[in-house]
Short mmCIF file of C-alpha atoms in Angstrom, two decimals:
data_model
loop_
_atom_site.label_atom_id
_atom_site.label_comp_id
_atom_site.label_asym_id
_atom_site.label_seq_id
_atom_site.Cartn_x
_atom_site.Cartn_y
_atom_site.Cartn_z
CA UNK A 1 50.69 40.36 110.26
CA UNK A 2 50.62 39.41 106.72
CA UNK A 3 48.59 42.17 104.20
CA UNK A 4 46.89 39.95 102.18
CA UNK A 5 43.57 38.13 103.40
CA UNK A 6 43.32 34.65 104.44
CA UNK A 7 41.06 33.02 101.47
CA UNK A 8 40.15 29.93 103.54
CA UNK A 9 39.04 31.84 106.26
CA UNK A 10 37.42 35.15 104.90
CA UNK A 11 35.54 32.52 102.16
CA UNK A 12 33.91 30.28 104.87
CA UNK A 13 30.85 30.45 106.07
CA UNK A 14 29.80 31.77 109.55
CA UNK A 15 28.53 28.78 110.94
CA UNK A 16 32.32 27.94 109.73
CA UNK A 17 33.67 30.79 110.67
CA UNK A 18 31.84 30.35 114.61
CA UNK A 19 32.81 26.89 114.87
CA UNK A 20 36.55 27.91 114.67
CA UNK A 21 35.50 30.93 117.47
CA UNK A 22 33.82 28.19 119.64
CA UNK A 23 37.06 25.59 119.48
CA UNK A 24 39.58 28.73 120.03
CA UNK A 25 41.55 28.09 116.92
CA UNK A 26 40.20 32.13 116.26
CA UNK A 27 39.28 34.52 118.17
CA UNK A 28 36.64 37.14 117.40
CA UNK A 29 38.92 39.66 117.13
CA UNK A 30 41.22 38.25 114.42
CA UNK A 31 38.51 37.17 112.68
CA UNK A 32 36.96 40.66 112.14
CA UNK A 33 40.35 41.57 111.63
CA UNK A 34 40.59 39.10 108.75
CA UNK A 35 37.58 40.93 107.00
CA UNK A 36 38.77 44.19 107.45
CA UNK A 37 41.66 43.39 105.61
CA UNK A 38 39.73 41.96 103.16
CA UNK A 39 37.55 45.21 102.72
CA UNK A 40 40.77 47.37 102.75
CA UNK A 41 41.64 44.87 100.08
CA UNK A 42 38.93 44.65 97.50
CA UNK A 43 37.02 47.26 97.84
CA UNK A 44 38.79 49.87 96.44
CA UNK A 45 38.18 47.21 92.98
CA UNK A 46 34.80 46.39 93.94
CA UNK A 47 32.94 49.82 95.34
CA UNK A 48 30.73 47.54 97.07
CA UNK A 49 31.32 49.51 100.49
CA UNK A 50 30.32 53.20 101.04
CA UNK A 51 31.26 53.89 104.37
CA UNK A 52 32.19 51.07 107.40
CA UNK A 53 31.76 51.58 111.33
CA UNK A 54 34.20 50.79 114.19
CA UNK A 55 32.57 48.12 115.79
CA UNK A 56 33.73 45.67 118.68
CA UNK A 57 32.53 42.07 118.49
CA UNK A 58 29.96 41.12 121.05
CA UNK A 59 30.39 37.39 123.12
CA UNK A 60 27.49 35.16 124.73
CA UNK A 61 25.01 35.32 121.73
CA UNK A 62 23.48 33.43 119.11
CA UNK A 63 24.75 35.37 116.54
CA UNK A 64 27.99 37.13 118.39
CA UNK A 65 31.04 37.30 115.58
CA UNK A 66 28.85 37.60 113.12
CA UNK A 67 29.64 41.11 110.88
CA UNK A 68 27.17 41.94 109.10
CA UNK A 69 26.85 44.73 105.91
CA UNK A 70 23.72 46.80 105.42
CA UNK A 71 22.42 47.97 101.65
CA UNK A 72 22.25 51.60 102.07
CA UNK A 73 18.19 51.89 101.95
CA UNK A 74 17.90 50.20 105.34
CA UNK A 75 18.12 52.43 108.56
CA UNK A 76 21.37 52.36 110.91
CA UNK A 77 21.06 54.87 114.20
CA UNK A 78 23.26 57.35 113.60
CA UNK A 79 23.60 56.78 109.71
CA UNK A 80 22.91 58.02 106.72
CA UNK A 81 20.42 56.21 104.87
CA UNK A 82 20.81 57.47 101.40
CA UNK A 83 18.84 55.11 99.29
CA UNK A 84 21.73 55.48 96.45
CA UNK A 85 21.08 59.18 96.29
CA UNK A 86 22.57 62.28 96.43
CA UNK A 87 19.85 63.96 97.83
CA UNK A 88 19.71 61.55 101.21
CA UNK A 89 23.11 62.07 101.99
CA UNK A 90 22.35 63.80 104.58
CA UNK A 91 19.58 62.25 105.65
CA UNK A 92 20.71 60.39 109.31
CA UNK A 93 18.76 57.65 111.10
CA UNK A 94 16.85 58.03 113.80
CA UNK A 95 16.71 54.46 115.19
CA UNK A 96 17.62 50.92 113.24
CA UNK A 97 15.53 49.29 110.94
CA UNK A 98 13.39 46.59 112.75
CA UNK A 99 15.22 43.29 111.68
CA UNK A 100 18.81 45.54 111.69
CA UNK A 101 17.58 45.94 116.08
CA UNK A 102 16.80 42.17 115.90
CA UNK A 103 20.04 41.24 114.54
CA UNK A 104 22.24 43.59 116.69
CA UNK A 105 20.44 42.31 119.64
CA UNK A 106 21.11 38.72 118.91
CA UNK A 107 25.05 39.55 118.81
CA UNK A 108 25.94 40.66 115.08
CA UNK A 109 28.44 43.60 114.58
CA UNK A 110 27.26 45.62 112.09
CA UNK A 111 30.50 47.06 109.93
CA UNK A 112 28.99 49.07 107.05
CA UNK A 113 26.27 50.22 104.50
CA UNK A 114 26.59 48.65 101.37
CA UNK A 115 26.19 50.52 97.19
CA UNK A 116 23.11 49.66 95.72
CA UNK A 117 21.51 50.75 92.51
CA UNK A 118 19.96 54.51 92.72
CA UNK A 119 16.77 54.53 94.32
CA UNK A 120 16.64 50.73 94.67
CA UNK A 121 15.26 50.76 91.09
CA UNK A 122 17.44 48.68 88.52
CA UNK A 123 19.33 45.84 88.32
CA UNK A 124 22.49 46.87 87.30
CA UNK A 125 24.01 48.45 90.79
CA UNK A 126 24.91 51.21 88.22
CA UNK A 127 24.94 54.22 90.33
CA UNK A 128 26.30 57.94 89.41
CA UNK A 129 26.42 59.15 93.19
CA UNK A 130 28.26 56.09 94.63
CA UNK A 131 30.11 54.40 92.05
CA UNK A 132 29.08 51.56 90.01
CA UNK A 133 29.65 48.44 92.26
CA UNK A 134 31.51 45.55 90.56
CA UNK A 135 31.30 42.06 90.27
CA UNK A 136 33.79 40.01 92.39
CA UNK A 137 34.69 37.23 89.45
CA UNK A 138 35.02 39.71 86.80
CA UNK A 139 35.35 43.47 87.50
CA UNK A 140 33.44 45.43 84.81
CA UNK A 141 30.68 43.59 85.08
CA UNK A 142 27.55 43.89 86.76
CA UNK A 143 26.95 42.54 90.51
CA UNK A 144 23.26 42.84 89.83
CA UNK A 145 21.24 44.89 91.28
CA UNK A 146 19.51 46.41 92.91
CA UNK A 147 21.24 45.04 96.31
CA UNK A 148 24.59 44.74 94.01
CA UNK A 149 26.89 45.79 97.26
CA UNK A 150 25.47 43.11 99.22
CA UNK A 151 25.97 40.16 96.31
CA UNK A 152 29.70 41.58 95.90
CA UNK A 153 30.72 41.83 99.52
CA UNK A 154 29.38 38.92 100.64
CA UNK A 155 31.12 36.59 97.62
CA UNK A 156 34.15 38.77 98.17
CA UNK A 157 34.44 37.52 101.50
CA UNK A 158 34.19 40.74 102.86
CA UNK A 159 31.47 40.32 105.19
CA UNK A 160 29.47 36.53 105.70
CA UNK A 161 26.11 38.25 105.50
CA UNK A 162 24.51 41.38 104.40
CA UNK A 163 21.13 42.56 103.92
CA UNK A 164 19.54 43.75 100.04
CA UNK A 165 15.71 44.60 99.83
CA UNK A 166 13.70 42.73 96.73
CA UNK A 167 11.46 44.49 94.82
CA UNK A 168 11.72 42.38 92.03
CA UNK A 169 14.50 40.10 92.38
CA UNK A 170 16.81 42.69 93.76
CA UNK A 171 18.47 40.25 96.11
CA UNK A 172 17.99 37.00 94.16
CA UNK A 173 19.52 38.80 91.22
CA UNK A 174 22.77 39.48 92.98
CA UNK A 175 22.95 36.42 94.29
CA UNK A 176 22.59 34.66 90.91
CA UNK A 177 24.83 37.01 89.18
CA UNK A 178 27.67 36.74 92.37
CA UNK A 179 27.48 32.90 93.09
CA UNK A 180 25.87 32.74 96.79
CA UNK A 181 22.63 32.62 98.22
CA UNK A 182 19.86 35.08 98.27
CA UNK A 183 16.78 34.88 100.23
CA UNK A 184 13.35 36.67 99.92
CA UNK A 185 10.80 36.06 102.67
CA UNK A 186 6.92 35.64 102.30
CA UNK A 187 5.33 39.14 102.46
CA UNK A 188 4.71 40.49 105.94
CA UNK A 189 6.93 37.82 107.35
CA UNK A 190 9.77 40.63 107.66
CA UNK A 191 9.05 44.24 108.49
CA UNK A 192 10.50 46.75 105.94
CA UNK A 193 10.09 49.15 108.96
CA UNK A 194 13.47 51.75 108.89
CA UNK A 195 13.53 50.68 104.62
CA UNK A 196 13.30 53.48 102.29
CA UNK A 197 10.62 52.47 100.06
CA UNK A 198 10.30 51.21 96.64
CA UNK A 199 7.27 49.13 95.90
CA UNK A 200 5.69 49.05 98.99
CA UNK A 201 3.23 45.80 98.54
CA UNK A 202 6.28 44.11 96.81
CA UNK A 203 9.49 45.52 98.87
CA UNK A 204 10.91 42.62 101.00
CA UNK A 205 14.27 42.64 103.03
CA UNK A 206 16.22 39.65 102.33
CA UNK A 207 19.75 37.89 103.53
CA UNK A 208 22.34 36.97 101.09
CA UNK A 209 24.75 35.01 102.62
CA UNK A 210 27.69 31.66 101.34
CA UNK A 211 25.64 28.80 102.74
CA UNK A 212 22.25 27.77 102.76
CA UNK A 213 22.76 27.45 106.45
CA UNK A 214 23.47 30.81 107.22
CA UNK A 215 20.64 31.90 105.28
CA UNK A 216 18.67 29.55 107.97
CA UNK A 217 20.32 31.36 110.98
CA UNK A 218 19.84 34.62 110.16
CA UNK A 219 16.12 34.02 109.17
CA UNK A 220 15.67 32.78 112.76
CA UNK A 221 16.07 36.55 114.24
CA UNK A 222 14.78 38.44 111.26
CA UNK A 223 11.69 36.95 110.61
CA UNK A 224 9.39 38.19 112.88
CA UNK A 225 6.00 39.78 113.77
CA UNK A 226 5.75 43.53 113.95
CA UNK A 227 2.69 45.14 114.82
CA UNK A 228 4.22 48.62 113.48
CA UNK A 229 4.46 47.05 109.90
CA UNK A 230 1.11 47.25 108.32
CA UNK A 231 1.67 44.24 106.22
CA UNK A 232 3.03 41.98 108.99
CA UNK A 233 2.08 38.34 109.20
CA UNK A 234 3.20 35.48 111.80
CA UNK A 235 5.34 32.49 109.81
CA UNK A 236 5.07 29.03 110.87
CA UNK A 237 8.86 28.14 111.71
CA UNK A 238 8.27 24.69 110.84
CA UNK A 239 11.08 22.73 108.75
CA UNK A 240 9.57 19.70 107.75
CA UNK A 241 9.68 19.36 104.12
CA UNK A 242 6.99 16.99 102.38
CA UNK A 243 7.58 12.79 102.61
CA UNK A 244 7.15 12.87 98.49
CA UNK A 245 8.63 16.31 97.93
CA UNK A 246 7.47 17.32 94.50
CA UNK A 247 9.14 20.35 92.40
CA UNK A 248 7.34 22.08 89.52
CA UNK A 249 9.91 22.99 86.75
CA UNK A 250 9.31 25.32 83.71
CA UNK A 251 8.89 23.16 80.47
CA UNK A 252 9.21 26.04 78.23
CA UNK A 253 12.47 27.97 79.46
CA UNK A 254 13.37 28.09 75.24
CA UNK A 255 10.56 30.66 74.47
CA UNK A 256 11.09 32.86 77.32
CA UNK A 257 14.59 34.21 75.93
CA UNK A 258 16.71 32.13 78.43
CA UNK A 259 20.16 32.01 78.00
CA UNK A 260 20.84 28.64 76.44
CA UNK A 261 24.21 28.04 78.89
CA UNK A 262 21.81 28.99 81.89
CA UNK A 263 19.15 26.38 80.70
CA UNK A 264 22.20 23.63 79.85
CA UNK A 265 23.23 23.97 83.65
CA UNK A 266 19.55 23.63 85.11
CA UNK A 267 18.65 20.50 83.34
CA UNK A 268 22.16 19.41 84.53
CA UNK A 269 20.92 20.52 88.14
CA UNK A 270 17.76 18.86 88.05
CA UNK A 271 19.72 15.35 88.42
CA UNK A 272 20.67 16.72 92.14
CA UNK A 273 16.86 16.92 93.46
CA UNK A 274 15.98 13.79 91.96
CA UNK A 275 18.65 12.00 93.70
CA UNK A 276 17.18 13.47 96.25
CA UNK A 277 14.15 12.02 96.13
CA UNK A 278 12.11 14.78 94.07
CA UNK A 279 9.63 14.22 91.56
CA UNK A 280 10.26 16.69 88.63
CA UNK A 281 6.81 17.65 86.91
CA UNK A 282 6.92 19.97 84.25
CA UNK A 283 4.81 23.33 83.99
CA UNK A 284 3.85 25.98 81.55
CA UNK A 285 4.83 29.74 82.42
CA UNK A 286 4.64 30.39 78.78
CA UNK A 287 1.00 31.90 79.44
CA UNK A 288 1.92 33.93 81.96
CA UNK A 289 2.24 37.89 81.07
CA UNK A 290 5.87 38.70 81.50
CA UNK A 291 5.96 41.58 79.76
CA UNK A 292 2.67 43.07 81.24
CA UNK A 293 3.84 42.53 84.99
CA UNK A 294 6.90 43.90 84.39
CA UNK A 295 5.32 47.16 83.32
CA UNK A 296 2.68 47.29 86.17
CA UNK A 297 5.38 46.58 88.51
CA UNK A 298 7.61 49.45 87.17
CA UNK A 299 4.77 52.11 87.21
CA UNK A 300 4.13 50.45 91.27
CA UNK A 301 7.32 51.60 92.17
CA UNK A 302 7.81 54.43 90.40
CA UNK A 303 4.37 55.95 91.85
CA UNK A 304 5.79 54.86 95.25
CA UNK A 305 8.65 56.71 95.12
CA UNK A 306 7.61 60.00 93.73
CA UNK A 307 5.77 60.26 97.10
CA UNK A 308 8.58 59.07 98.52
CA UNK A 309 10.62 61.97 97.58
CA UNK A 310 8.40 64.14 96.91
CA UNK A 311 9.96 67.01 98.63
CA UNK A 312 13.32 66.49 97.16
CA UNK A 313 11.68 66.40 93.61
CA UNK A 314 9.88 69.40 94.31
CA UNK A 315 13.07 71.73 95.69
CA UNK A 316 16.25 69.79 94.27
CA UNK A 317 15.54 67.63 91.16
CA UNK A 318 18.74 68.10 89.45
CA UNK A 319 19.69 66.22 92.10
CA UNK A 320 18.01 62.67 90.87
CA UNK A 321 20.51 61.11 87.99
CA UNK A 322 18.90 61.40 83.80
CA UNK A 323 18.05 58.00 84.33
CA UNK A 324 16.06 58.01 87.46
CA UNK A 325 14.15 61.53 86.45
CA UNK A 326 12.97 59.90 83.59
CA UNK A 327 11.79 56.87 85.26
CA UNK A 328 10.03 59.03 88.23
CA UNK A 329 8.39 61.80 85.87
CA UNK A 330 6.30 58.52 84.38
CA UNK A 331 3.40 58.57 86.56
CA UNK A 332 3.05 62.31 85.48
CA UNK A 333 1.83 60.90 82.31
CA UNK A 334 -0.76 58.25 83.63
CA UNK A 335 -3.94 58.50 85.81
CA UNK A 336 -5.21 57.06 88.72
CA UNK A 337 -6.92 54.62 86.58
CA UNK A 338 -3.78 53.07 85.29
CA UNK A 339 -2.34 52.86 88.39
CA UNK A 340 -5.20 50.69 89.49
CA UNK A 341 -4.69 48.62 86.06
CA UNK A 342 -1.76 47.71 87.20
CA UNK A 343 -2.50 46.74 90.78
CA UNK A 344 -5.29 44.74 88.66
CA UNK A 345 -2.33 43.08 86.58
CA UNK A 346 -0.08 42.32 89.80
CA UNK A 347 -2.84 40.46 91.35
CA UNK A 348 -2.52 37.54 88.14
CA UNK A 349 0.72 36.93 89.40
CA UNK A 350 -1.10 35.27 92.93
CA UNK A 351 -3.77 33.42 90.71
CA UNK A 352 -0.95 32.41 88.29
CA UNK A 353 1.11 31.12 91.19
CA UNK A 354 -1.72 29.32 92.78
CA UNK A 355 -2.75 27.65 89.68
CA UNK A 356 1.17 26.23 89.44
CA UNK A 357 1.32 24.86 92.67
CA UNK A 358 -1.75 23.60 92.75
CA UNK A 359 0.52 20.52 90.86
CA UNK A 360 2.94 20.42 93.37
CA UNK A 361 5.01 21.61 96.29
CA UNK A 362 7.84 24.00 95.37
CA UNK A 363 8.81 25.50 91.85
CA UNK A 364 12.34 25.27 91.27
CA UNK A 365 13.50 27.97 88.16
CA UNK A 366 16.80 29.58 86.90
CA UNK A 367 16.57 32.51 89.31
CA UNK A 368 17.82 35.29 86.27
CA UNK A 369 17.78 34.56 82.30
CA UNK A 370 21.30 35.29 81.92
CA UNK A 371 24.68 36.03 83.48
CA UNK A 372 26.66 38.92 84.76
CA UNK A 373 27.43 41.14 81.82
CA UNK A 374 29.83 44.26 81.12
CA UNK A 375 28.70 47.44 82.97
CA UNK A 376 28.38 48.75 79.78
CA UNK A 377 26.35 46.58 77.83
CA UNK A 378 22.55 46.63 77.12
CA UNK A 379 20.84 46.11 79.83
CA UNK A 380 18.45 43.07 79.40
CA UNK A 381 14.84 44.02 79.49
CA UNK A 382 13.53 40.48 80.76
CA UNK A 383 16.45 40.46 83.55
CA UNK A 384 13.75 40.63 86.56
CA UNK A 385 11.42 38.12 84.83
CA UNK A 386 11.85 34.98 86.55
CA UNK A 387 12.07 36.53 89.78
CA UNK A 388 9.30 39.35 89.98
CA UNK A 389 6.45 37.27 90.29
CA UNK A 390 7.29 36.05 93.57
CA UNK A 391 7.06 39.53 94.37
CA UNK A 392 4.14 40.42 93.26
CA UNK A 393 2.13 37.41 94.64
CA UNK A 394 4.23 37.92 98.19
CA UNK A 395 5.47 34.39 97.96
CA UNK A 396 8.78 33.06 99.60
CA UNK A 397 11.84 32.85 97.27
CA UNK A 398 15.08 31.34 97.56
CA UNK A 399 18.15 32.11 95.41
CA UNK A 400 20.85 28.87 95.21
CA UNK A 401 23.71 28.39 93.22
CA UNK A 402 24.36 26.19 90.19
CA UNK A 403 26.89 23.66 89.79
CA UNK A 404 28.53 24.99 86.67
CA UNK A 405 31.39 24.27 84.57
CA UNK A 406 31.44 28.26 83.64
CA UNK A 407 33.51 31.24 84.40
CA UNK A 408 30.76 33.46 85.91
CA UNK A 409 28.18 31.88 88.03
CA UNK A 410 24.11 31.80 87.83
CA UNK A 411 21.64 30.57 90.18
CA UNK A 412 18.30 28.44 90.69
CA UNK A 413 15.25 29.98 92.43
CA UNK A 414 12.62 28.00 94.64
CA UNK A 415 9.48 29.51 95.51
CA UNK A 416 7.19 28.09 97.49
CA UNK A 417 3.73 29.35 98.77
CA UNK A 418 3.11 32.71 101.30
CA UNK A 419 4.64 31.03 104.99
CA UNK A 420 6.45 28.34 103.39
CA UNK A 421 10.23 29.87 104.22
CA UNK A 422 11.94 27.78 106.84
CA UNK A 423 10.61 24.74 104.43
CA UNK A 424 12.54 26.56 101.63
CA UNK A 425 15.21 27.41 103.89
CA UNK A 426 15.52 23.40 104.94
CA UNK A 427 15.19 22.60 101.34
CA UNK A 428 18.31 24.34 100.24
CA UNK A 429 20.61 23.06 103.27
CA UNK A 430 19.29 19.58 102.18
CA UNK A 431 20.51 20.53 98.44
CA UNK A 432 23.82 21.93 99.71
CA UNK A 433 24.51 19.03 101.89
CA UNK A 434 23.86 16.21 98.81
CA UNK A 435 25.61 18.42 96.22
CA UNK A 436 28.53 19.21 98.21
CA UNK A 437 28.30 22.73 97.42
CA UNK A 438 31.55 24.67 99.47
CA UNK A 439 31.45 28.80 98.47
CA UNK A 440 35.31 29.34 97.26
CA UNK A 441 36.62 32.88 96.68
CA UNK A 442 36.20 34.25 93.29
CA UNK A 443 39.68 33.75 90.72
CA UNK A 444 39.95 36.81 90.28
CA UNK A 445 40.18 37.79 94.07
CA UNK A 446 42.07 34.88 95.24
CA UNK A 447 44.70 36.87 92.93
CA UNK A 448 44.91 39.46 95.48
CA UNK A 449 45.48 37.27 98.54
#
């Protein structure tokens, strides 16, 4: 058996990937063996992995040879579920996470928990417990964040799916930033129940995955009503996508500090939906507070979390990183008043939305303003912009990649309104299927093989 990994295979997709199980040209067991190899391979360059599980694949399910990674705020019996820190090392799981039962039940293996940015608050998947997690087409730069193990393992053919939670774009961001797909469902439409909170009215688990298809079947099982999640709503699972599909597109990406490569390969996307059939109609976001919801949202989560932890803030602070004490002793400094403020400023983002597609079906936006960038760079303050607001008005959000002529990739975003995700989900297998879009293993990995 050869040590290097099989790029063809480990850079499929799993509908791929179960289509050569179903003929017999694979068998279940090479194929996870394939993927271990490729962990045992890049990882030790990536970090994207903290700890993997001996698993044997299951047979006679929808989703049996399907492994799938976990980001390490989502509950696995047996466990830990650290949330990035320190302090939760320790800290072992009960029972699974809700959609983590669902998926195991419909046949996937699960193989690992994934690195993730401390506390599930950043972008960066900088981390001073873990590691900082890499990105798989240039190591030394960021993954994104804060599902960054997810984005990396899954492009680095690792695993065909994991699972990130999105606060604010922390699986869309990732997926931009590491070339593949990223999904974030309607609120209530999955339960966060086994997730370590961060935002609780704007925490979402989410896919990421190397087709638009895959996406689709793993949606299927995780998106689901449970009357233990307090926020849980039933989603229509219908498909059908509108006779004269219209998409609302930003007309004013120049004064909201967007990368001027990142806007060069939208416009050159937009040709791909109208061939499609879509009408393009332009919208204003210029209006829209940017800077103001990002704030609220920040004090949100960082009010969540300090009763999150409260206990370990209380007996083992020096525990938290500089960067996340500072960021949790912030609501020590405001009132109960400001928190409501910025509940008060959140709620815009719904009235915002709703105004916008009031003119039309879908938007369709550059899902971050820039590219991956050097670990130790700046980080960019407007980095969760484009994405956040989805968030905050609990809409459905769907991360795709761009066709691009450049060395690190970016993606588009469509977000559609609360209960519209299997017609987002159809959406993007329609776009994959016109542009021809196959995932292929980074450059820089395809090195190692």
């Amino acid at each position: 058996m050869t040590d290097k990994p099989d790029s063809q295979l480990i850079s499929a997709d799993f509908v791929q990937q179960r289509q050569w199980l179903d003929s017999g040209k694979l068998s279940a067991a090479e194929l996870m063996a394939a993927q271990q190899l490729a962990i045992s391979r890049f990882n030790p360059v990536l970090n994207a992995f903290i700890c993997q599980t001996d698993v044997l694949p299951s047979q006679g399910k929808p989703l049996s040879g399907l492994t799938l990674a976990v980001k390490d705020n989502i509950d696995v019996k047996g466990l830990a579920t650290t949330a990035g820190l320190q302090v939760r090392r320790q800290t072992i799981a009960r029972q699974d996470a809700f959609v983590v039962a669902r998926l195991r039940a419909a046949g996937a293996s699960l193989v690992g928990k994934l690195n993730m940015h401390e506390g599930a608050l950043g972008a960066t998947n900088h981390n001073s417990h873990f590691g900082d997690c890499h990105n798989p087409h240039r190591p030394g730069f960021t993954p994104g964040g804060s599902s960054g193990g997810s984005g990396a393992a899954v492009a680095a053919g690792m695993v065909p799916v994991a699972l990130g939670s999105d606060t604010m774009g922390s699986v869309r961001i990732p997926a931009s930033y590491c070339g593949v797909f990223g999904f974030k469902p309607s609120r209530g439409g999955v339960s966060n129940q086994g997730t370590v909170p961060c935002g609780r009215i704007m925490d979402s688990i989410g896919p990421l995955a190397r087709s638009a298809r895959d996406l689709s079947l793993v949606a299927e099982k995780m998106l689901a009503f449970d009357p233990n999640c307090p926020l849980a709503v039933r989603i229509s699972r219908s498909k059908k996508l509108p006779d004269k599909l219209v998409l609302l597109v930003p007309e004013d990406l120049t004064e909201l500090d967007i990368a001027a490569d990142i806007i060069a390969d939208f416009n050159y996307n937009l040709q791909l939906f109208r061939d499609m059939g879509a009408v393009i109609r332009p919208i204003a976001l210029r209006h829209y507070g940017f800077a103001a919801a990002r704030r609220a949202g920040l004090l949100i989560c960082e009010s969540d979390m300090r009763l999150e932890y409260a206990a370990e803030w209380q007996h083992h602070k020096e525990q938290f990183s500089p960067y996340l004490q500072a960021l949790l002793a912030y609501p020590e400094r405001k009132t109960a008043i400001d928190y409501s403020t910025a509940l008060n400023v959140l709620e815009q983002a719904t009235v915002a939305a709703r105004q916008w597609l009031a003119h039309g079906h879908f938007m369709l936006l550059p899902t971050a303003p820039q590219r991956a960038f050097s670990l130790t760079d700046t980080v960019p303050a407007n980095q969760a912009d484009l994405t956040s607001f989805a968030n905050q008005a609990g809409l459905p959000a769907l991360s795709i990649p761009m066709l691009s002529l450049q060395p690190l990739p970016a993606g588009m975003q469509l977000v559609g309104p609360h209960g519209s995700d299997f017609q987002l989900l159809a959406l993007a297998e329609l776009w994959q299927q016109h542009s021809g879009f196959v995932y292929r293993l980074p450059a820089a990995l395809r090195a190692l093989c």
